[in-house]
Amino acid sequence: MEENMEEGQTQKGCFECCIKCLGGIPYASLIATILLYAGVALFCGCGHEALSGTVTILQNYFEVVRGPVDSLDVFTMIDIFKYVIYGVAAAFFVYGILLMVEGFFTTGAIRDLYGDFKITTCGRCVSAWFIMLTYIFMLAWLGVTAFTSLPVFMYFNIWTICQNTTVVEGANLCLDLRQFGIVTIGEEKKVCTGSEKFFKMCESNELDLTFHLFICALAGAGAAVIAMVHYLMVLSANWAYVKDACRMQKYEDIKSKEEQELHDIHSTRSKERLNAYT
């Protein structure tokens, strides 16, 4: 009988511990972090593969040749973009962890563990710093989203022409890379609708796959923007919370100080009356 009671108390204690742990999880920050990681992963993975597909299309169908190592051509720019993607993936992986830690330190469980005063003094400055940084990152991701829409637009035009080859069969349309600024004005790199390269490019998997990869990368950048907006709302709420907690702490300190002064005055008067009586 006693063993059953001890087992029931142990289960109850474990259940209360689990409830306390679940109550300390910052769910809003968790959702924003998952959305950020999904968006960054989609943007970086699909963007990297789409750039690789672009190199294949330029070399196989437009016959663009890679220049010398010290020259700045389209292939060098693509390599730079790939390295930027590596940096973005690493940076926002760390930034998501930092924001999750900040979210944990503004929950009730951590606040009870370390005390109100430590959380409000440190957390207020940290929350304000993260709000400013997240706002800058949101603007940066908006720029990335706008920039990613450019290759989507270019590939959409090419993909639309390929899907309507019967309509443009009588017309002589050419895809000239000079129009997109990919090559210099002096280089003539183009593919016309009636040529064999055009039909091979339209029938190949590289064009369709690269186009849809850029669409996925654009969707990932948009998801990162939404995650940044979500983080801004969470951080603003946390900042308001620690600000109110700081005011409450100051109020409690003033109140306790006044109560102590009243207690000291009452004690002094009592001693004076006792001395006068004796």
PDB file of C-alpha atoms in Angstrom:
ATOM      1  CA  MET A   1       0.000   0.000   0.000  1.00  0.00           C
ATOM      2  CA  GLU A   2       2.794   2.371   0.939  1.00  0.00           C
ATOM      3  CA  GLU A   3       4.661   1.497  -2.277  1.00  0.00           C
ATOM      4  CA  ASN A   4       1.579   2.392  -4.347  1.00  0.00           C
ATOM      5  CA  MET A   5       1.278   5.713  -2.537  1.00  0.00           C
ATOM      6  CA  GLU A   6       4.967   6.492  -3.105  1.00  0.00           C
ATOM      7  CA  GLU A   7       4.627   5.561  -6.784  1.00  0.00           C
ATOM      8  CA  GLY A   8       1.591   7.812  -7.141  1.00  0.00           C
ATOM      9  CA  GLN A   9       3.434  10.713  -5.517  1.00  0.00           C
ATOM     10  CA  THR A  10       6.404  10.156  -7.838  1.00  0.00           C
ATOM     11  CA  GLN A  11       4.157  10.213 -10.901  1.00  0.00           C
ATOM     12  CA  LYS A  12       2.451  13.345  -9.643  1.00  0.00           C
ATOM     13  CA  GLY A  13       5.818  15.010  -9.073  1.00  0.00           C
ATOM     14  CA  CYS A  14       6.983  14.085 -12.592  1.00  0.00           C
ATOM     15  CA  PHE A  15       3.737  15.386 -14.064  1.00  0.00           C
ATOM     16  CA  GLU A  16       4.063  18.710 -12.229  1.00  0.00           C
ATOM     17  CA  CYS A  17       7.687  18.969 -13.339  1.00  0.00           C
ATOM     18  CA  CYS A  18       6.701  18.380 -16.979  1.00  0.00           C
ATOM     19  CA  ILE A  19       3.933  20.976 -16.743  1.00  0.00           C
ATOM     20  CA  LYS A  20       6.414  23.478 -15.292  1.00  0.00           C
ATOM     21  CA  CYS A  21       8.923  22.775 -18.059  1.00  0.00           C
ATOM     22  CA  LEU A  22       6.270  23.114 -20.759  1.00  0.00           C
ATOM     23  CA  GLY A  23       5.125  26.367 -19.195  1.00  0.00           C
ATOM     24  CA  GLY A  24       8.650  27.753 -19.483  1.00  0.00           C
ATOM     25  CA  ILE A  25       8.903  27.191 -23.250  1.00  0.00           C
ATOM     26  CA  PRO A  26       8.585  30.410 -25.302  1.00  0.00           C
ATOM     27  CA  TYR A  27       6.165  29.078 -27.911  1.00  0.00           C
ATOM     28  CA  ALA A  28       5.993  32.320 -29.885  1.00  0.00           C
ATOM     29  CA  SER A  29       9.781  32.414 -30.240  1.00  0.00           C
ATOM     30  CA  LEU A  30       9.777  28.702 -31.052  1.00  0.00           C
ATOM     31  CA  ILE A  31       7.307  29.160 -33.905  1.00  0.00           C
ATOM     32  CA  ALA A  32       9.275  32.114 -35.262  1.00  0.00           C
ATOM     33  CA  THR A  33      12.521  30.124 -35.053  1.00  0.00           C
ATOM     34  CA  ILE A  34      11.050  27.154 -36.910  1.00  0.00           C
ATOM     35  CA  LEU A  35       9.717  29.497 -39.592  1.00  0.00           C
ATOM     36  CA  LEU A  36      13.096  31.254 -39.837  1.00  0.00           C
ATOM     37  CA  TYR A  37      15.038  27.998 -40.148  1.00  0.00           C
ATOM     38  CA  ALA A  38      12.601  26.669 -42.755  1.00  0.00           C
ATOM     39  CA  GLY A  39      12.799  29.874 -44.795  1.00  0.00           C
ATOM     40  CA  VAL A  40      16.588  30.150 -44.610  1.00  0.00           C
ATOM     41  CA  ALA A  41      17.036  26.470 -45.455  1.00  0.00           C
ATOM     42  CA  LEU A  42      14.684  26.768 -48.416  1.00  0.00           C
ATOM     43  CA  PHE A  43      16.346  29.944 -49.663  1.00  0.00           C
ATOM     44  CA  CYS A  44      19.917  28.733 -49.233  1.00  0.00           C
ATOM     45  CA  GLY A  45      19.409  25.193 -50.528  1.00  0.00           C
ATOM     46  CA  CYS A  46      17.225  26.015 -53.506  1.00  0.00           C
ATOM     47  CA  GLY A  47      19.157  29.197 -54.286  1.00  0.00           C
ATOM     48  CA  HIS A  48      22.478  27.338 -54.341  1.00  0.00           C
ATOM     49  CA  GLU A  49      21.179  24.640 -56.675  1.00  0.00           C
ATOM     50  CA  ALA A  50      19.431  27.209 -58.878  1.00  0.00           C
ATOM     51  CA  LEU A  51      22.710  29.087 -59.313  1.00  0.00           C
ATOM     52  CA  SER A  52      24.438  25.842 -60.263  1.00  0.00           C
ATOM     53  CA  GLY A  53      21.696  25.181 -62.824  1.00  0.00           C
ATOM     54  CA  THR A  54      22.145  28.692 -64.199  1.00  0.00           C
ATOM     55  CA  VAL A  55      25.847  27.998 -64.785  1.00  0.00           C
ATOM     56  CA  THR A  56      24.950  24.819 -66.696  1.00  0.00           C
ATOM     57  CA  ILE A  57      22.411  26.643 -68.891  1.00  0.00           C
ATOM     58  CA  LEU A  58      24.816  29.474 -69.677  1.00  0.00           C
ATOM     59  CA  GLN A  59      27.624  27.105 -70.615  1.00  0.00           C
ATOM     60  CA  ASN A  60      25.629  24.513 -72.568  1.00  0.00           C
ATOM     61  CA  TYR A  61      23.082  26.613 -74.469  1.00  0.00           C
ATOM     62  CA  PHE A  62      24.387  30.184 -74.547  1.00  0.00           C
ATOM     63  CA  GLU A  63      28.040  29.141 -74.861  1.00  0.00           C
ATOM     64  CA  VAL A  64      29.228  31.603 -72.253  1.00  0.00           C
ATOM     65  CA  VAL A  65      32.863  30.877 -71.399  1.00  0.00           C
ATOM     66  CA  ARG A  66      34.332  31.425 -67.952  1.00  0.00           C
ATOM     67  CA  GLY A  67      36.866  34.253 -68.029  1.00  0.00           C
ATOM     68  CA  PRO A  68      40.248  34.490 -66.315  1.00  0.00           C
ATOM     69  CA  VAL A  69      40.463  34.138 -62.567  1.00  0.00           C
ATOM     70  CA  ASP A  70      41.094  37.842 -61.944  1.00  0.00           C
ATOM     71  CA  SER A  71      38.158  38.988 -64.112  1.00  0.00           C
ATOM     72  CA  LEU A  72      34.691  39.774 -62.777  1.00  0.00           C
ATOM     73  CA  ASP A  73      32.241  37.923 -65.009  1.00  0.00           C
ATOM     74  CA  VAL A  74      28.877  36.284 -64.425  1.00  0.00           C
ATOM     75  CA  PHE A  75      30.440  33.042 -63.177  1.00  0.00           C
ATOM     76  CA  THR A  76      32.520  34.916 -60.609  1.00  0.00           C
ATOM     77  CA  MET A  77      29.385  36.700 -59.416  1.00  0.00           C
ATOM     78  CA  ILE A  78      27.585  33.373 -59.095  1.00  0.00           C
ATOM     79  CA  ASP A  79      30.459  31.999 -57.014  1.00  0.00           C
ATOM     80  CA  ILE A  80      30.284  35.081 -54.774  1.00  0.00           C
ATOM     81  CA  PHE A  81      26.534  34.570 -54.329  1.00  0.00           C
ATOM     82  CA  LYS A  82      27.168  30.972 -53.314  1.00  0.00           C
ATOM     83  CA  TYR A  83      29.621  32.050 -50.623  1.00  0.00           C
ATOM     84  CA  VAL A  84      27.104  34.631 -49.433  1.00  0.00           C
ATOM     85  CA  ILE A  85      24.526  31.854 -49.148  1.00  0.00           C
ATOM     86  CA  TYR A  86      26.917  29.851 -46.956  1.00  0.00           C
ATOM     87  CA  GLY A  87      27.380  32.862 -44.696  1.00  0.00           C
ATOM     88  CA  VAL A  88      23.657  33.570 -44.497  1.00  0.00           C
ATOM     89  CA  ALA A  89      22.906  29.966 -43.493  1.00  0.00           C
ATOM     90  CA  ALA A  90      25.507  29.988 -40.712  1.00  0.00           C
ATOM     91  CA  ALA A  91      24.676  33.485 -39.438  1.00  0.00           C
ATOM     92  CA  PHE A  92      20.936  32.967 -39.136  1.00  0.00           C
ATOM     93  CA  PHE A  93      21.378  29.547 -37.564  1.00  0.00           C
ATOM     94  CA  VAL A  94      23.279  31.258 -34.735  1.00  0.00           C
ATOM     95  CA  TYR A  95      20.849  34.199 -34.658  1.00  0.00           C
ATOM     96  CA  GLY A  96      17.866  31.876 -34.288  1.00  0.00           C
ATOM     97  CA  ILE A  97      19.538  30.210 -31.296  1.00  0.00           C
ATOM     98  CA  LEU A  98      20.234  33.600 -29.702  1.00  0.00           C
ATOM     99  CA  LEU A  99      16.613  34.673 -30.112  1.00  0.00           C
ATOM    100  CA  MET A 100      15.421  31.403 -28.592  1.00  0.00           C
ATOM    101  CA  VAL A 101      17.704  31.937 -25.591  1.00  0.00           C
ATOM    102  CA  GLU A 102      16.339  35.465 -25.217  1.00  0.00           C
ATOM    103  CA  GLY A 103      12.832  34.036 -25.327  1.00  0.00           C
ATOM    104  CA  PHE A 104      13.636  31.500 -22.599  1.00  0.00           C
ATOM    105  CA  PHE A 105      15.028  34.201 -20.329  1.00  0.00           C
ATOM    106  CA  THR A 106      11.765  36.143 -20.440  1.00  0.00           C
ATOM    107  CA  THR A 107       9.518  33.249 -19.451  1.00  0.00           C
ATOM    108  CA  GLY A 108       8.086  32.707 -15.996  1.00  0.00           C
ATOM    109  CA  ALA A 109      10.161  29.641 -15.172  1.00  0.00           C
ATOM    110  CA  ILE A 110      13.509  31.332 -15.804  1.00  0.00           C
ATOM    111  CA  ARG A 111      12.299  34.519 -14.111  1.00  0.00           C
ATOM    112  CA  ASP A 112      11.452  32.594 -10.954  1.00  0.00           C
ATOM    113  CA  LEU A 113      14.798  30.821 -11.077  1.00  0.00           C
ATOM    114  CA  TYR A 114      17.041  33.880 -11.383  1.00  0.00           C
ATOM    115  CA  GLY A 115      14.847  36.555  -9.842  1.00  0.00           C
ATOM    116  CA  ASP A 116      12.907  39.492 -11.267  1.00  0.00           C
ATOM    117  CA  PHE A 117      15.635  42.099 -10.866  1.00  0.00           C
ATOM    118  CA  LYS A 118      18.286  40.290 -12.932  1.00  0.00           C
ATOM    119  CA  ILE A 119      15.885  39.577 -15.736  1.00  0.00           C
ATOM    120  CA  THR A 120      14.523  43.096 -15.966  1.00  0.00           C
ATOM    121  CA  THR A 121      17.873  44.909 -15.856  1.00  0.00           C
ATOM    122  CA  CYS A 122      19.671  42.664 -18.331  1.00  0.00           C
ATOM    123  CA  GLY A 123      16.676  41.610 -20.378  1.00  0.00           C
ATOM    124  CA  ARG A 124      15.545  45.154 -21.080  1.00  0.00           C
ATOM    125  CA  CYS A 125      18.806  46.090 -22.802  1.00  0.00           C
ATOM    126  CA  VAL A 126      19.033  42.741 -24.592  1.00  0.00           C
ATOM    127  CA  SER A 127      15.460  42.974 -25.870  1.00  0.00           C
ATOM    128  CA  ALA A 128      16.001  46.521 -27.171  1.00  0.00           C
ATOM    129  CA  TRP A 129      19.198  45.443 -28.940  1.00  0.00           C
ATOM    130  CA  PHE A 130      17.503  42.430 -30.548  1.00  0.00           C
ATOM    131  CA  ILE A 131      14.568  44.592 -31.678  1.00  0.00           C
ATOM    132  CA  MET A 132      16.918  46.942 -33.525  1.00  0.00           C
ATOM    133  CA  LEU A 133      18.939  44.072 -35.014  1.00  0.00           C
ATOM    134  CA  THR A 134      15.851  42.135 -36.082  1.00  0.00           C
ATOM    135  CA  TYR A 135      14.391  45.224 -37.743  1.00  0.00           C
ATOM    136  CA  ILE A 136      17.601  45.645 -39.767  1.00  0.00           C
ATOM    137  CA  PHE A 137      17.533  41.968 -40.743  1.00  0.00           C
ATOM    138  CA  MET A 138      13.896  42.278 -41.787  1.00  0.00           C
ATOM    139  CA  LEU A 139      14.799  45.121 -44.155  1.00  0.00           C
ATOM    140  CA  ALA A 140      17.720  43.053 -45.456  1.00  0.00           C
ATOM    141  CA  TRP A 141      15.452  40.084 -46.160  1.00  0.00           C
ATOM    142  CA  LEU A 142      13.017  42.364 -47.951  1.00  0.00           C
ATOM    143  CA  GLY A 143      15.878  43.381 -50.215  1.00  0.00           C
ATOM    144  CA  VAL A 144      16.861  39.742 -50.714  1.00  0.00           C
ATOM    145  CA  THR A 145      13.268  38.904 -51.622  1.00  0.00           C
ATOM    146  CA  ALA A 146      13.158  41.708 -54.194  1.00  0.00           C
ATOM    147  CA  PHE A 147      16.527  40.640 -55.608  1.00  0.00           C
ATOM    148  CA  THR A 148      15.439  36.983 -55.834  1.00  0.00           C
ATOM    149  CA  SER A 149      12.379  37.981 -57.818  1.00  0.00           C
ATOM    150  CA  LEU A 150      14.611  39.164 -60.699  1.00  0.00           C
ATOM    151  CA  PRO A 151      15.833  35.699 -61.809  1.00  0.00           C
ATOM    152  CA  VAL A 152      12.315  34.372 -61.268  1.00  0.00           C
ATOM    153  CA  PHE A 153      11.031  36.994 -63.701  1.00  0.00           C
ATOM    154  CA  MET A 154      13.756  36.217 -66.265  1.00  0.00           C
ATOM    155  CA  TYR A 155      13.230  32.475 -66.099  1.00  0.00           C
ATOM    156  CA  PHE A 156       9.471  32.967 -66.247  1.00  0.00           C
ATOM    157  CA  ASN A 157       9.854  34.776 -69.565  1.00  0.00           C
ATOM    158  CA  ILE A 158      12.068  32.017 -70.968  1.00  0.00           C
ATOM    159  CA  TRP A 159       9.831  29.275 -69.602  1.00  0.00           C
ATOM    160  CA  THR A 160       6.733  30.960 -71.056  1.00  0.00           C
ATOM    161  CA  ILE A 161       8.299  31.164 -74.502  1.00  0.00           C
ATOM    162  CA  CYS A 162       9.234  27.476 -74.303  1.00  0.00           C
ATOM    163  CA  GLN A 163       5.694  26.536 -73.257  1.00  0.00           C
ATOM    164  CA  ASN A 164       4.256  28.444 -76.231  1.00  0.00           C
ATOM    165  CA  THR A 165       6.619  27.275 -78.978  1.00  0.00           C
ATOM    166  CA  THR A 166       3.718  26.613 -81.348  1.00  0.00           C
ATOM    167  CA  VAL A 167       2.481  30.197 -80.957  1.00  0.00           C
ATOM    168  CA  VAL A 168       5.880  31.775 -81.605  1.00  0.00           C
ATOM    169  CA  GLU A 169       6.843  29.297 -84.311  1.00  0.00           C
ATOM    170  CA  GLY A 170       6.521  31.852 -87.097  1.00  0.00           C
ATOM    171  CA  ALA A 171       8.163  34.661 -85.134  1.00  0.00           C
ATOM    172  CA  ASN A 172      11.880  35.123 -84.795  1.00  0.00           C
ATOM    173  CA  LEU A 173      12.342  35.778 -81.087  1.00  0.00           C
ATOM    174  CA  CYS A 174      15.773  35.727 -79.494  1.00  0.00           C
ATOM    175  CA  LEU A 175      16.899  35.508 -75.896  1.00  0.00           C
ATOM    176  CA  ASP A 176      19.841  37.878 -75.723  1.00  0.00           C
ATOM    177  CA  LEU A 177      21.874  37.838 -72.514  1.00  0.00           C
ATOM    178  CA  ARG A 178      22.922  41.446 -73.120  1.00  0.00           C
ATOM    179  CA  GLN A 179      19.362  42.507 -72.296  1.00  0.00           C
ATOM    180  CA  PHE A 180      19.752  41.108 -68.786  1.00  0.00           C
ATOM    181  CA  GLY A 181      23.251  42.520 -68.224  1.00  0.00           C
ATOM    182  CA  ILE A 182      24.770  39.062 -67.899  1.00  0.00           C
ATOM    183  CA  VAL A 183      27.392  39.672 -70.610  1.00  0.00           C
ATOM    184  CA  THR A 184      28.947  42.855 -71.972  1.00  0.00           C
ATOM    185  CA  ILE A 185      27.536  44.744 -74.933  1.00  0.00           C
ATOM    186  CA  GLY A 186      30.349  43.565 -77.167  1.00  0.00           C
ATOM    187  CA  GLU A 187      29.524  39.884 -76.628  1.00  0.00           C
ATOM    188  CA  GLU A 188      26.647  38.442 -78.625  1.00  0.00           C
ATOM    189  CA  LYS A 189      25.269  35.515 -76.671  1.00  0.00           C
ATOM    190  CA  LYS A 190      21.738  34.738 -77.727  1.00  0.00           C
ATOM    191  CA  VAL A 191      19.456  31.819 -78.553  1.00  0.00           C
ATOM    192  CA  CYS A 192      16.634  32.254 -81.082  1.00  0.00           C
ATOM    193  CA  THR A 193      13.357  30.387 -81.145  1.00  0.00           C
ATOM    194  CA  GLY A 194      13.979  28.576 -84.407  1.00  0.00           C
ATOM    195  CA  SER A 195      17.422  27.243 -83.495  1.00  0.00           C
ATOM    196  CA  GLU A 196      18.294  23.738 -82.349  1.00  0.00           C
ATOM    197  CA  LYS A 197      19.753  25.014 -79.074  1.00  0.00           C
ATOM    198  CA  PHE A 198      16.474  26.665 -78.197  1.00  0.00           C
ATOM    199  CA  PHE A 199      14.529  23.417 -78.559  1.00  0.00           C
ATOM    200  CA  LYS A 200      17.172  21.490 -76.621  1.00  0.00           C
ATOM    201  CA  MET A 201      17.072  24.046 -73.836  1.00  0.00           C
ATOM    202  CA  CYS A 202      13.285  23.924 -73.660  1.00  0.00           C
ATOM    203  CA  GLU A 203      13.266  20.116 -73.598  1.00  0.00           C
ATOM    204  CA  SER A 204      16.004  19.865 -70.988  1.00  0.00           C
ATOM    205  CA  ASN A 205      15.376  19.401 -67.286  1.00  0.00           C
ATOM    206  CA  GLU A 206      17.799  22.171 -66.327  1.00  0.00           C
ATOM    207  CA  LEU A 207      15.496  25.001 -67.368  1.00  0.00           C
ATOM    208  CA  ASP A 208      12.362  23.704 -65.671  1.00  0.00           C
ATOM    209  CA  LEU A 209      14.222  22.648 -62.521  1.00  0.00           C
ATOM    210  CA  THR A 210      16.173  25.900 -62.210  1.00  0.00           C
ATOM    211  CA  PHE A 211      13.031  27.981 -62.682  1.00  0.00           C
ATOM    212  CA  HIS A 212      11.148  26.157 -59.935  1.00  0.00           C
ATOM    213  CA  LEU A 213      14.179  26.208 -57.639  1.00  0.00           C
ATOM    214  CA  PHE A 214      14.288  29.989 -57.910  1.00  0.00           C
ATOM    215  CA  ILE A 215      10.577  30.078 -57.060  1.00  0.00           C
ATOM    216  CA  CYS A 216      11.245  27.987 -53.946  1.00  0.00           C
ATOM    217  CA  ALA A 217      14.144  30.279 -53.016  1.00  0.00           C
ATOM    218  CA  LEU A 218      11.815  33.281 -53.362  1.00  0.00           C
ATOM    219  CA  ALA A 219       9.275  31.551 -51.119  1.00  0.00           C
ATOM    220  CA  GLY A 220      12.016  30.865 -48.571  1.00  0.00           C
ATOM    221  CA  ALA A 221      13.050  34.530 -48.546  1.00  0.00           C
ATOM    222  CA  GLY A 222       9.408  35.505 -48.017  1.00  0.00           C
ATOM    223  CA  ALA A 223       9.150  33.039 -45.122  1.00  0.00           C
ATOM    224  CA  ALA A 224      12.258  34.601 -43.565  1.00  0.00           C
ATOM    225  CA  VAL A 225      10.612  38.041 -43.808  1.00  0.00           C
ATOM    226  CA  ILE A 226       7.509  36.710 -42.051  1.00  0.00           C
ATOM    227  CA  ALA A 227       9.728  35.145 -39.375  1.00  0.00           C
ATOM    228  CA  MET A 228      11.480  38.488 -38.827  1.00  0.00           C
ATOM    229  CA  VAL A 229       8.115  40.232 -38.441  1.00  0.00           C
ATOM    230  CA  HIS A 230       7.040  37.526 -35.984  1.00  0.00           C
ATOM    231  CA  TYR A 231      10.257  38.009 -34.036  1.00  0.00           C
ATOM    232  CA  LEU A 232       9.655  41.764 -33.919  1.00  0.00           C
ATOM    233  CA  MET A 233       6.239  41.207 -32.344  1.00  0.00           C
ATOM    234  CA  VAL A 234       7.669  38.739 -29.816  1.00  0.00           C
ATOM    235  CA  LEU A 235      10.620  40.952 -28.915  1.00  0.00           C
ATOM    236  CA  SER A 236       8.399  44.013 -28.567  1.00  0.00           C
ATOM    237  CA  ALA A 237       6.125  42.104 -26.199  1.00  0.00           C
ATOM    238  CA  ASN A 238       9.142  40.878 -24.202  1.00  0.00           C
ATOM    239  CA  TRP A 239      10.560  44.390 -24.017  1.00  0.00           C
ATOM    240  CA  ALA A 240       7.242  45.735 -22.740  1.00  0.00           C
ATOM    241  CA  TYR A 241       7.106  42.910 -20.194  1.00  0.00           C
ATOM    242  CA  VAL A 242      10.567  43.554 -18.756  1.00  0.00           C
ATOM    243  CA  LYS A 243       9.870  47.297 -18.751  1.00  0.00           C
ATOM    244  CA  ASP A 244       6.728  46.765 -16.665  1.00  0.00           C
ATOM    245  CA  ALA A 245       8.602  44.318 -14.442  1.00  0.00           C
ATOM    246  CA  CYS A 246      11.315  46.919 -13.864  1.00  0.00           C
ATOM    247  CA  ARG A 247       8.704  49.505 -12.876  1.00  0.00           C
ATOM    248  CA  MET A 248       7.037  47.000 -10.580  1.00  0.00           C
ATOM    249  CA  GLN A 249      10.379  46.195  -9.004  1.00  0.00           C
ATOM    250  CA  LYS A 250      11.053  49.896  -8.360  1.00  0.00           C
ATOM    251  CA  TYR A 251       7.565  50.261  -6.883  1.00  0.00           C
ATOM    252  CA  GLU A 252       8.118  47.295  -4.587  1.00  0.00           C
ATOM    253  CA  ASP A 253      11.475  48.704  -3.483  1.00  0.00           C
ATOM    254  CA  ILE A 254       9.968  52.120  -2.693  1.00  0.00           C
ATOM    255  CA  LYS A 255       7.030  50.498  -0.922  1.00  0.00           C
ATOM    256  CA  SER A 256       9.242  48.295   1.229  1.00  0.00           C
ATOM    257  CA  LYS A 257      11.488  51.257   2.038  1.00  0.00           C
ATOM    258  CA  GLU A 258       8.507  53.356   3.132  1.00  0.00           C
ATOM    259  CA  GLU A 259       7.156  50.495   5.219  1.00  0.00           C
ATOM    260  CA  GLN A 260      10.541  50.122   6.867  1.00  0.00           C
ATOM    261  CA  GLU A 261      10.671  53.859   7.609  1.00  0.00           C
ATOM    262  CA  LEU A 262       7.158  53.743   9.117  1.00  0.00           C
ATOM    263  CA  HIS A 263       8.160  50.750  11.182  1.00  0.00           C
ATOM    264  CA  ASP A 264      11.269  52.551  12.429  1.00  0.00           C
ATOM    265  CA  ILE A 265       9.234  55.668  13.298  1.00  0.00           C
ATOM    266  CA  HIS A 266       6.649  53.558  15.143  1.00  0.00           C
ATOM    267  CA  SER A 267       9.383  51.747  17.073  1.00  0.00           C
ATOM    268  CA  THR A 268      11.068  55.032  18.009  1.00  0.00           C
ATOM    269  CA  ARG A 269       7.821  56.532  19.280  1.00  0.00           C
ATOM    270  CA  SER A 270       7.037  53.414  21.277  1.00  0.00           C
ATOM    271  CA  LYS A 271      10.440  53.583  22.941  1.00  0.00           C
ATOM    272  CA  GLU A 272       9.956  57.283  23.702  1.00  0.00           C
ATOM    273  CA  ARG A 273       6.550  56.629  25.317  1.00  0.00           C
ATOM    274  CA  LEU A 274       7.987  53.763  27.328  1.00  0.00           C
ATOM    275  CA  ASN A 275      10.851  55.919  28.554  1.00  0.00           C
ATOM    276  CA  ALA A 276       8.468  58.764  29.446  1.00  0.00           C
ATOM    277  CA  TYR A 277       6.232  56.367  31.391  1.00  0.00           C
ATOM    278  CA  THR A 278       9.101  54.898  33.334  1.00  0.00           C
TER     279      THR A 278
END
